[in-house]
JSON list of C-alpha atoms in Angstrom, two decimals:
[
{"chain": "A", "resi": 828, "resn": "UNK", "atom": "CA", "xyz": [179.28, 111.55, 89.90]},
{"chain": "A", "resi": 829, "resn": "UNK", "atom": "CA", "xyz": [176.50, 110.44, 87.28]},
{"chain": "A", "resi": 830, "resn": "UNK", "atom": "CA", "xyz": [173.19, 110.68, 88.35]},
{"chain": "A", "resi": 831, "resn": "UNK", "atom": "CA", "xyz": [171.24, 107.80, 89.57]},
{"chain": "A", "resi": 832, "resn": "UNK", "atom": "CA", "xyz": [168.74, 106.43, 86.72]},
{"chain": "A", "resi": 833, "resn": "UNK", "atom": "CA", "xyz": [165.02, 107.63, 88.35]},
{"chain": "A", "resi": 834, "resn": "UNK", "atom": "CA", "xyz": [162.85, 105.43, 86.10]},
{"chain": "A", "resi": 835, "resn": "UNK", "atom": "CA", "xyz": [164.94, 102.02, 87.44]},
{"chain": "A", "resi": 836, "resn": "UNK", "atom": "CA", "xyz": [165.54, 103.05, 90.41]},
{"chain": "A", "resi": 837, "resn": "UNK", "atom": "CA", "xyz": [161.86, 104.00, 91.03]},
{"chain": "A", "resi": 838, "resn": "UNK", "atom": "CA", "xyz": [160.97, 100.63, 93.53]},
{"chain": "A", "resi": 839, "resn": "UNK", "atom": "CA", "xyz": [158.06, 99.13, 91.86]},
{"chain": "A", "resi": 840, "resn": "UNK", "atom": "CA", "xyz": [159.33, 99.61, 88.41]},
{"chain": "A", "resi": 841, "resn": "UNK", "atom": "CA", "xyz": [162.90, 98.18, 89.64]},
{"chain": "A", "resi": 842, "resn": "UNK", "atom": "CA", "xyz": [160.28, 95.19, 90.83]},
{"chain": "A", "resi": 843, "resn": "UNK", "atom": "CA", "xyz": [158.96, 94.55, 87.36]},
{"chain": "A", "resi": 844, "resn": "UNK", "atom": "CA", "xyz": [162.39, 94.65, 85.77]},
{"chain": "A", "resi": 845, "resn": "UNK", "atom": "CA", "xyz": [164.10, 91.99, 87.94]},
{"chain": "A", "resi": 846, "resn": "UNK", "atom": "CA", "xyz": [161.35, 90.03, 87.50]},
{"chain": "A", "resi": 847, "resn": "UNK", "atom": "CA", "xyz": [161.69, 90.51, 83.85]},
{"chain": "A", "resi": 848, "resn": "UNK", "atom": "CA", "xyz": [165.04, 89.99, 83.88]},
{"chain": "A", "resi": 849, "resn": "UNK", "atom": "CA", "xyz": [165.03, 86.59, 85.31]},
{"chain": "A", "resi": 850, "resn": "UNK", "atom": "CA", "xyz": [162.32, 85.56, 82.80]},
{"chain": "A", "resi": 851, "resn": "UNK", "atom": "CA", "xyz": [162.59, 87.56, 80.08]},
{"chain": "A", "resi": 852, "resn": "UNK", "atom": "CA", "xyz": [158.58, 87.52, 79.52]},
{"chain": "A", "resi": 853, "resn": "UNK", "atom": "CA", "xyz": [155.89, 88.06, 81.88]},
{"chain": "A", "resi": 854, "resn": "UNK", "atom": "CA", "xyz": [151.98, 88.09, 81.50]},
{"chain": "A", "resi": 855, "resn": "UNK", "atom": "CA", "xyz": [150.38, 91.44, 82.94]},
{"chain": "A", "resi": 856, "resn": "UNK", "atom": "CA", "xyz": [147.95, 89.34, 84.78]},
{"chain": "A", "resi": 857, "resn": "UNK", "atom": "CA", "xyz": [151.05, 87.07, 86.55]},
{"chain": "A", "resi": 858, "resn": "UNK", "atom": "CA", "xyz": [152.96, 90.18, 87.09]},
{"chain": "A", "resi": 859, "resn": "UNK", "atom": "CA", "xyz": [150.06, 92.03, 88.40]},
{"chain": "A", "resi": 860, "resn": "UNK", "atom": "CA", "xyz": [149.57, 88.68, 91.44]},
{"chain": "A", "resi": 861, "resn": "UNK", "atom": "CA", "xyz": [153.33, 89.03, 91.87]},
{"chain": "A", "resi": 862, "resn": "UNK", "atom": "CA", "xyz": [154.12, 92.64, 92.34]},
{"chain": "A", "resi": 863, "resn": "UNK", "atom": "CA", "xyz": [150.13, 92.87, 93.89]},
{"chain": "A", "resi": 864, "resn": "UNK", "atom": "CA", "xyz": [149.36, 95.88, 92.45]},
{"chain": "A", "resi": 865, "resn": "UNK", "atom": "CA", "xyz": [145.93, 97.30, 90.52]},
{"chain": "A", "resi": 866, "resn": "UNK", "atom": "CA", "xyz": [145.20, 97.55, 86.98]},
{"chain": "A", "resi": 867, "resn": "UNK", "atom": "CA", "xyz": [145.67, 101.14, 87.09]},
{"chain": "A", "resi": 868, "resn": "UNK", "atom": "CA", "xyz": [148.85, 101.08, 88.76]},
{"chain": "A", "resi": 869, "resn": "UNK", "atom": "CA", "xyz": [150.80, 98.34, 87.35]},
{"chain": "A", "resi": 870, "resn": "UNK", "atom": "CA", "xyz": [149.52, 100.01, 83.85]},
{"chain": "A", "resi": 871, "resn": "UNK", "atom": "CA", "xyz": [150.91, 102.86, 84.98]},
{"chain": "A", "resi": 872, "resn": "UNK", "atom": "CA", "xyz": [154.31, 102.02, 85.57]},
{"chain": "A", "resi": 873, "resn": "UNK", "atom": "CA", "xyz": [154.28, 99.74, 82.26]},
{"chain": "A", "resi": 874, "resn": "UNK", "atom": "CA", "xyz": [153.33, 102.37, 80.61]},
{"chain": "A", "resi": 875, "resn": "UNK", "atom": "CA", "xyz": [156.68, 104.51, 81.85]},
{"chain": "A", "resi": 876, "resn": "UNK", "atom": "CA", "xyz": [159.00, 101.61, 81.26]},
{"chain": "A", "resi": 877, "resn": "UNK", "atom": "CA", "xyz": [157.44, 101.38, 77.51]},
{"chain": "A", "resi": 878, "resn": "UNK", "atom": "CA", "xyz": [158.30, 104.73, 76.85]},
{"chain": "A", "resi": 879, "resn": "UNK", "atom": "CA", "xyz": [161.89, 104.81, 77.71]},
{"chain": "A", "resi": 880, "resn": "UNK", "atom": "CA", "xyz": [162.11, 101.77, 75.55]},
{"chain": "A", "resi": 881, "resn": "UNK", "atom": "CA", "xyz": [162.86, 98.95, 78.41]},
{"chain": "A", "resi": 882, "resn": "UNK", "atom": "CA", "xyz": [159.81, 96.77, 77.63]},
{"chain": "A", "resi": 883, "resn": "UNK", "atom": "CA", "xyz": [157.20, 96.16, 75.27]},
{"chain": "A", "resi": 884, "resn": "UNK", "atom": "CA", "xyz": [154.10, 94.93, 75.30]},
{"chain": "A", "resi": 885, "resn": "UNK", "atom": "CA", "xyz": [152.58, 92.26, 73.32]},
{"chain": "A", "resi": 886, "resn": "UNK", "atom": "CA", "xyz": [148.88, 91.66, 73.26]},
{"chain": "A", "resi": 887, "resn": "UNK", "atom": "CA", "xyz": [147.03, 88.24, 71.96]},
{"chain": "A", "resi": 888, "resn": "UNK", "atom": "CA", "xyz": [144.61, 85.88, 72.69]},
{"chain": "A", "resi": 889, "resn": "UNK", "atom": "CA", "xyz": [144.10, 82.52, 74.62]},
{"chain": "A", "resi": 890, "resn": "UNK", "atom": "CA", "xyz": [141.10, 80.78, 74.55]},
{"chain": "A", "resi": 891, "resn": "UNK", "atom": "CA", "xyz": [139.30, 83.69, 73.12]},
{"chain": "A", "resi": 892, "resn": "UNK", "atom": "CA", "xyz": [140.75, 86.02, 76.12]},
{"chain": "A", "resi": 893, "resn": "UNK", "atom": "CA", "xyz": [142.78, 89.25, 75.66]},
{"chain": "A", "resi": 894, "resn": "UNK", "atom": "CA", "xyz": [146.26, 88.41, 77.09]},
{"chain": "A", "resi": 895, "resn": "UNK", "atom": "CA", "xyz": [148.98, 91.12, 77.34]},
{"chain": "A", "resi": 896, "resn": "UNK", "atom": "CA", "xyz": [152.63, 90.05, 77.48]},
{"chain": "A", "resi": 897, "resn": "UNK", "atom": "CA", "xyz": [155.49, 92.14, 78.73]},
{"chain": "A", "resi": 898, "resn": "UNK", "atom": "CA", "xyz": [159.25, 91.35, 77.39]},
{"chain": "A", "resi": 899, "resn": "UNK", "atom": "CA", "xyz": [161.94, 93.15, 78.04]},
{"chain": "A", "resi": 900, "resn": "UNK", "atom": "CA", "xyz": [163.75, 94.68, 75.42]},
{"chain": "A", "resi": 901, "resn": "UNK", "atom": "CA", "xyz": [167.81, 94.44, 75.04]},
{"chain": "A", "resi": 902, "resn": "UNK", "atom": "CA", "xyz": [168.47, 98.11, 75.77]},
{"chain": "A", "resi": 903, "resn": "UNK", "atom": "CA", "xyz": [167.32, 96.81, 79.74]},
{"chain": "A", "resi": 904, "resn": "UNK", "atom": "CA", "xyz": [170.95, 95.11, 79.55]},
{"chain": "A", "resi": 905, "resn": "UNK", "atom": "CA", "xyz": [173.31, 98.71, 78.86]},
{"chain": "A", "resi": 906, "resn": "UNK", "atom": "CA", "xyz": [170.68, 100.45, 81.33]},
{"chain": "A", "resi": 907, "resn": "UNK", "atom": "CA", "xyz": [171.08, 97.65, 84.49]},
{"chain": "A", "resi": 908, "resn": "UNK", "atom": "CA", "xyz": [174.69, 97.60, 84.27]},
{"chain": "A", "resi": 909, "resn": "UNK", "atom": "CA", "xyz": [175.09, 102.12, 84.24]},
{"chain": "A", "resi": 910, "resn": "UNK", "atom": "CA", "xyz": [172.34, 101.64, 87.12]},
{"chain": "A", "resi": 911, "resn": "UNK", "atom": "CA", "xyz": [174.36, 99.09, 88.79]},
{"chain": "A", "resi": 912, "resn": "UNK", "atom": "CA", "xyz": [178.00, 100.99, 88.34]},
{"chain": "A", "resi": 913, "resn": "UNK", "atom": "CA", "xyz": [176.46, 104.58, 89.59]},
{"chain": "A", "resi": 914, "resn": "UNK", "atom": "CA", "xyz": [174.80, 102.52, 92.79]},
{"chain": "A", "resi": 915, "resn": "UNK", "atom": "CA", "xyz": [177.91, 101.42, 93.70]},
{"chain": "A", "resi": 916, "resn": "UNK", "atom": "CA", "xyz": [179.93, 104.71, 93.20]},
{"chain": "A", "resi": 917, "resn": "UNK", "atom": "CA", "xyz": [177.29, 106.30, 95.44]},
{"chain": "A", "resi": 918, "resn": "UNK", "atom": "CA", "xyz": [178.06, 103.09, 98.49]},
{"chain": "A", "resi": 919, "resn": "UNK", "atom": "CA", "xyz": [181.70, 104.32, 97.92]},
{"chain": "A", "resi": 920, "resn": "UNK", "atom": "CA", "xyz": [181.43, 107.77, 97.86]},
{"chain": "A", "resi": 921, "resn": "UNK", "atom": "CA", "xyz": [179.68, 107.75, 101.14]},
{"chain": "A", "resi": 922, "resn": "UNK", "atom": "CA", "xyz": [181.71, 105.64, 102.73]}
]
């Protein structure tokens, strides 16, 4: 049996995915009231999800504000569906 994916499946950062895969695009402050996390460890987590490629983020300004945007990137789409397939070999395999 494949292994189970350990950055999705990981609860917090499986959080921030499904949020971002419902909408696509997220701000870090709406995200951060959602999931109610800190700074530190919603960074944190971005920061993991960055790296392996499933989000970026996109910084800017409104009304003279620094405003950071996360959007998922397509490679989110192969990873779910692997993640999704091993789950359910696991349910079988144990039952």
């Amino acid at each position: 049996m494949e292994s189970i994916n350990s950055i999705i499946h990981q609860p917090v950062r499986l959080n921030i995915m499904s949020l971002l895969h419902m909408d696509k695009s997220i701000t870090f402050s709406e995200l951060k009231k959602e999931l109610n996390l800190s700074d530190g460890n919603l960074g944190t987590r971005l920061e993991k999800l960055g790296k392996e490629k499933y989000i970026r983020i996109e910084k800017s300004f409104v009304n003279k504000k620094p405003q950071s945007t996360i959007i998922i990137e397509k490679l989110w789409e192969k990873e779910l569906l692997a993640y999704i397939t091993n789950i359910e070999k696991l349910f079988k395999w144990i039952n």
